[in-house]
Short mmCIF file of C-alpha atoms in Angstrom, two decimals:
data_model
loop_
_atom_site.label_atom_id
_atom_site.label_comp_id
_atom_site.label_asym_id
_atom_site.label_seq_id
_atom_site.Cartn_x
_atom_site.Cartn_y
_atom_site.Cartn_z
CA UNK A 1 32.48 1.38 13.23
CA UNK A 2 28.92 2.56 13.57
CA UNK A 3 27.37 3.98 16.74
CA UNK A 4 25.89 0.62 17.68
CA UNK A 5 29.45 -0.69 18.10
CA UNK A 6 30.76 2.09 20.35
CA UNK A 7 29.05 5.21 21.72
CA UNK A 8 25.61 3.56 21.64
CA UNK A 9 26.79 0.19 23.00
CA UNK A 10 25.40 0.22 26.54
CA UNK A 11 26.83 -3.18 27.46
CA UNK A 12 30.32 -2.16 26.34
CA UNK A 13 30.20 1.11 28.29
CA UNK A 14 29.14 -0.70 31.47
CA UNK A 15 31.80 -3.37 30.94
CA UNK A 16 34.58 -0.81 30.51
CA UNK A 17 33.37 1.21 33.50
CA UNK A 18 33.34 -1.90 35.69
CA UNK A 19 36.76 -3.13 34.54
CA UNK A 20 38.35 0.28 35.07
CA UNK A 21 36.65 0.69 38.49
CA UNK A 22 35.39 4.18 37.65
CA UNK A 23 33.33 6.24 40.08
CA UNK A 24 30.98 7.79 37.54
CA UNK A 25 30.09 7.83 33.85
CA UNK A 26 29.04 10.80 31.75
CA UNK A 27 27.81 9.48 28.38
CA UNK A 28 27.93 12.79 26.50
CA UNK A 29 25.01 13.29 24.15
CA UNK A 30 25.03 10.15 22.00
CA UNK A 31 22.42 7.42 21.79
CA UNK A 32 23.46 5.82 25.09
CA UNK A 33 22.82 9.08 26.95
CA UNK A 34 19.04 8.61 26.45
CA UNK A 35 18.93 4.85 27.03
CA UNK A 36 17.55 3.95 30.48
CA UNK A 37 19.45 0.64 30.35
CA UNK A 38 22.68 2.57 30.91
CA UNK A 39 21.83 4.19 34.29
CA UNK A 40 20.21 0.93 35.43
CA UNK A 41 23.25 -1.13 34.48
CA UNK A 42 25.67 1.29 36.10
CA UNK A 43 23.60 1.45 39.29
CA UNK A 44 23.78 -2.34 39.55
CA UNK A 45 27.57 -1.98 39.65
CA UNK A 46 27.49 0.88 42.17
CA UNK A 47 28.61 3.43 39.55
CA UNK A 48 27.11 6.92 39.39
CA UNK A 49 25.39 7.93 36.15
CA UNK A 50 25.84 11.64 35.46
CA UNK A 51 22.45 12.22 33.90
CA UNK A 52 18.74 11.72 34.56
CA UNK A 53 17.63 8.58 36.40
CA UNK A 54 16.26 5.65 34.41
CA UNK A 55 12.77 6.30 35.82
CA UNK A 56 12.75 9.84 34.40
CA UNK A 57 14.01 8.59 31.03
CA UNK A 58 11.23 6.02 30.96
CA UNK A 59 8.66 8.67 31.80
CA UNK A 60 9.58 11.24 29.16
CA UNK A 61 11.36 9.11 26.56
CA UNK A 62 8.14 7.51 25.36
CA UNK A 63 6.09 10.05 23.36
CA UNK A 64 2.75 8.69 24.54
CA UNK A 65 3.74 8.61 28.20
CA UNK A 66 5.25 12.10 27.93
CA UNK A 67 2.03 13.57 26.52
CA UNK A 68 -0.02 11.97 29.29
CA UNK A 69 2.35 13.39 31.89
CA UNK A 70 2.27 16.83 30.29
CA UNK A 71 -1.51 17.17 30.18
CA UNK A 72 -1.74 15.83 33.74
CA UNK A 73 0.62 18.61 34.90
CA UNK A 74 -1.21 21.57 33.35
CA UNK A 75 0.93 21.72 30.21
CA UNK A 76 -0.99 22.29 26.98
CA UNK A 77 -1.02 19.31 24.62
CA UNK A 78 -2.17 19.36 20.99
CA UNK A 79 -5.38 17.32 20.35
CA UNK A 80 -4.46 13.66 20.06
CA UNK A 81 -5.73 10.14 20.58
CA UNK A 82 -5.07 10.44 24.33
CA UNK A 83 -6.74 13.83 24.86
CA UNK A 84 -8.66 14.18 28.11
CA UNK A 85 -6.96 11.28 29.86
CA UNK A 86 -5.14 12.06 33.08
CA UNK A 87 -3.02 10.05 35.48
CA UNK A 88 -2.61 10.03 39.25
CA UNK A 89 0.65 10.65 41.08
CA UNK A 90 2.45 10.91 37.72
CA UNK A 91 2.20 7.16 37.20
CA UNK A 92 1.09 6.03 33.75
CA UNK A 93 -0.67 2.69 34.08
CA UNK A 94 -1.02 0.12 31.30
CA UNK A 95 -4.76 0.73 30.82
CA UNK A 96 -4.27 4.46 30.26
CA UNK A 97 -1.41 3.81 27.83
CA UNK A 98 -3.60 1.40 25.90
CA UNK A 99 -6.52 3.83 25.81
CA UNK A 100 -4.29 6.62 24.44
CA UNK A 101 -3.12 4.55 21.48
CA UNK A 102 -4.77 3.01 18.43
CA UNK A 103 -4.54 -0.69 17.63
CA UNK A 104 -6.33 -1.08 14.31
CA UNK A 105 -7.44 0.81 11.22
CA UNK A 106 -10.95 1.13 12.67
CA UNK A 107 -9.62 2.64 15.92
CA UNK A 108 -7.42 5.02 13.93
CA UNK A 109 -10.40 6.20 11.87
CA UNK A 110 -12.55 6.65 14.99
CA UNK A 111 -9.82 8.68 16.67
CA UNK A 112 -9.27 10.76 13.53
CA UNK A 113 -12.97 11.65 13.47
CA UNK A 114 -12.67 13.12 16.98
CA UNK A 115 -9.39 14.98 16.30
CA UNK A 116 -10.11 16.30 12.80
CA UNK A 117 -7.78 16.34 9.79
CA UNK A 118 -4.96 17.03 9.00
CA UNK A 119 -3.43 14.48 11.35
CA UNK A 120 -0.03 12.95 12.05
CA UNK A 121 0.09 9.19 12.65
CA UNK A 122 3.11 8.38 14.79
CA UNK A 123 4.85 5.29 16.12
CA UNK A 124 6.10 6.10 19.62
CA UNK A 125 9.36 4.26 18.89
CA UNK A 126 9.82 5.86 15.48
CA UNK A 127 12.41 8.42 14.50
CA UNK A 128 14.50 9.73 11.65
CA UNK A 129 11.44 9.99 9.41
CA UNK A 130 10.32 6.41 10.00
CA UNK A 131 6.98 5.58 11.57
CA UNK A 132 5.30 8.92 10.84
CA UNK A 133 2.70 9.90 8.23
CA UNK A 134 0.66 13.04 7.57
CA UNK A 135 -2.90 12.22 6.48
CA UNK A 136 -5.80 14.36 5.26
CA UNK A 137 -8.65 11.90 4.78
CA UNK A 138 -10.05 8.58 5.96
CA UNK A 139 -8.49 6.83 2.96
CA UNK A 140 -5.05 8.28 3.72
CA UNK A 141 -5.49 7.50 7.42
CA UNK A 142 -6.16 3.81 6.72
CA UNK A 143 -3.15 3.43 4.43
CA UNK A 144 -0.94 5.64 6.63
CA UNK A 145 -1.67 3.54 9.71
CA UNK A 146 -0.73 0.36 7.83
CA UNK A 147 2.53 1.94 6.66
CA UNK A 148 3.47 3.12 10.14
CA UNK A 149 2.98 -0.24 11.82
CA UNK A 150 4.97 -1.90 9.03
CA UNK A 151 7.90 0.50 9.40
CA UNK A 152 8.24 0.28 13.20
CA UNK A 153 7.06 -3.20 14.02
CA UNK A 154 5.64 -3.69 17.49
CA UNK A 155 5.64 0.00 18.43
CA UNK A 156 2.54 1.59 19.99
CA UNK A 157 0.89 4.04 17.59
CA UNK A 158 -0.94 7.28 18.36
CA UNK A 159 -2.62 10.07 16.38
CA UNK A 160 -1.94 13.77 16.78
CA UNK A 161 -3.42 16.88 15.20
CA UNK A 162 -1.05 18.44 12.68
CA UNK A 163 0.17 21.80 13.96
CA UNK A 164 0.42 24.04 10.91
CA UNK A 165 2.59 27.14 10.45
CA UNK A 166 4.02 26.69 13.94
CA UNK A 167 7.27 27.80 15.48
CA UNK A 168 9.50 25.31 17.29
CA UNK A 169 10.22 26.70 20.76
CA UNK A 170 12.07 25.03 23.61
CA UNK A 171 13.14 25.51 27.20
CA UNK A 172 16.34 24.17 28.75
CA UNK A 173 16.10 22.82 32.29
CA UNK A 174 18.53 21.79 35.00
CA UNK A 175 17.63 19.71 38.04
CA UNK A 176 19.60 18.32 40.97
CA UNK A 177 19.21 15.11 42.94
CA UNK A 178 17.50 16.92 45.83
CA UNK A 179 14.27 17.92 44.09
CA UNK A 180 15.29 21.35 42.77
CA UNK A 181 14.52 22.13 39.13
CA UNK A 182 15.07 25.41 37.28
CA UNK A 183 14.72 26.62 33.71
CA UNK A 184 17.38 28.37 31.65
CA UNK A 185 14.93 30.44 29.60
CA UNK A 186 13.82 29.80 26.03
CA UNK A 187 15.03 29.29 22.46
CA UNK A 188 13.38 29.60 19.03
CA UNK A 189 14.56 26.63 16.94
CA UNK A 190 12.30 27.11 13.93
CA UNK A 191 15.06 27.50 11.33
CA UNK A 192 15.57 23.88 10.28
CA UNK A 193 16.62 21.78 7.31
CA UNK A 194 15.59 18.14 6.99
CA UNK A 195 14.11 18.34 10.52
CA UNK A 196 17.49 19.37 11.94
CA UNK A 197 17.96 22.71 13.71
CA UNK A 198 20.35 25.12 11.99
CA UNK A 199 19.95 28.46 13.76
CA UNK A 200 18.60 28.94 17.27
CA UNK A 201 17.49 32.30 18.57
CA UNK A 202 17.44 33.08 22.27
CA UNK A 203 15.48 34.24 24.08
CA UNK A 204 12.17 33.66 22.26
CA UNK A 205 10.80 36.89 20.75
CA UNK A 206 7.88 35.54 18.70
CA UNK A 207 5.72 34.85 21.80
CA UNK A 208 4.54 37.43 24.37
CA UNK A 209 6.00 37.41 27.90
CA UNK A 210 3.06 35.56 29.46
CA UNK A 211 3.38 32.70 26.95
CA UNK A 212 7.16 32.51 27.44
CA UNK A 213 6.63 32.30 31.21
CA UNK A 214 4.10 29.49 30.80
CA UNK A 215 6.54 27.56 28.59
CA UNK A 216 9.28 27.95 31.18
CA UNK A 217 7.09 27.19 34.20
CA UNK A 218 5.54 24.20 32.43
CA UNK A 219 8.99 22.78 31.68
CA UNK A 220 9.92 23.02 35.37
CA UNK A 221 6.62 21.38 36.43
CA UNK A 222 7.22 18.51 34.05
CA UNK A 223 10.83 18.01 35.20
CA UNK A 224 9.77 18.02 38.84
CA UNK A 225 6.90 15.62 38.19
CA UNK A 226 9.18 12.87 36.88
CA UNK A 227 12.02 13.41 39.35
CA UNK A 228 14.33 14.66 36.63
CA UNK A 229 18.00 15.19 37.33
CA UNK A 230 20.78 16.85 35.29
CA UNK A 231 20.26 18.73 32.02
CA UNK A 232 17.31 18.38 29.67
CA UNK A 233 15.10 20.18 27.16
CA UNK A 234 11.33 20.52 26.90
CA UNK A 235 10.11 21.28 23.36
CA UNK A 236 6.91 23.02 22.25
CA UNK A 237 5.04 24.13 19.14
CA UNK A 238 3.57 27.65 18.97
CA UNK A 239 1.16 28.79 16.25
CA UNK A 240 1.01 32.46 17.19
CA UNK A 241 -1.93 32.01 19.54
CA UNK A 242 -1.54 28.76 21.47
CA UNK A 243 1.36 26.55 22.44
CA UNK A 244 1.43 22.79 22.78
CA UNK A 245 3.86 20.29 24.26
CA UNK A 246 5.99 18.38 21.73
CA UNK A 247 8.55 16.21 23.54
CA UNK A 248 11.42 16.04 26.04
CA UNK A 249 15.09 15.45 25.23
CA UNK A 250 16.52 13.81 28.39
CA UNK A 251 20.15 14.84 27.84
CA UNK A 252 22.55 17.72 27.54
CA UNK A 253 22.03 19.87 24.44
CA UNK A 254 24.24 22.39 22.71
CA UNK A 255 21.92 25.13 24.01
CA UNK A 256 22.72 24.48 27.68
CA UNK A 257 26.15 26.17 27.76
CA UNK A 258 24.69 29.09 25.79
#
């Protein structure tokens, strides 16, 4: 059947692991591998999860929370509705989350005025093309916001400056359970079709050495800040002059063995 019936079925994975009295579970790279309910459920049964802890998944899995963490750990972030807001001790409180999001058409328009068009309106729980709109005017912003909240009902929504003519660069990281985090250098993933990577070039050659080092060091800072463990990837956009944080994939990727 579909993923929801097998490799993404957290309850089934936990049930099988408990019945078979396994010592540890490695979920591969499917949907369950990024679901914090899996490590939490396994921990309740005394089973080791071979991946990042649930707390790290919570911290970087949400796009809004991840951007707040990034800009609070000296990682460049593209102008967005949460620009300028920082957190203490890497803890994102409810008030800061609320202030970084928009909750109405009027708030979206006010935020857009500060950021400047073109803008991306995003639902933090969106994906696969749903809950995201590019807008170029107040009229498009108002209609785009309404479309986003209708497509991903109940999801927080934020605005982000559109990064034009940018390259998609990323850094692979590895971290252990004792506080050590390292990077495995960089990749250029700009060759894509339908938002899926096709060819990845490594190491990055489009950015100068000082930018590459900042990408790599920033990825390690971010991993350390959230107590990351196991393999992961920090993604960036680079427009030829400046870079900005994009998101974190809290799982093994095909690039890691490379």
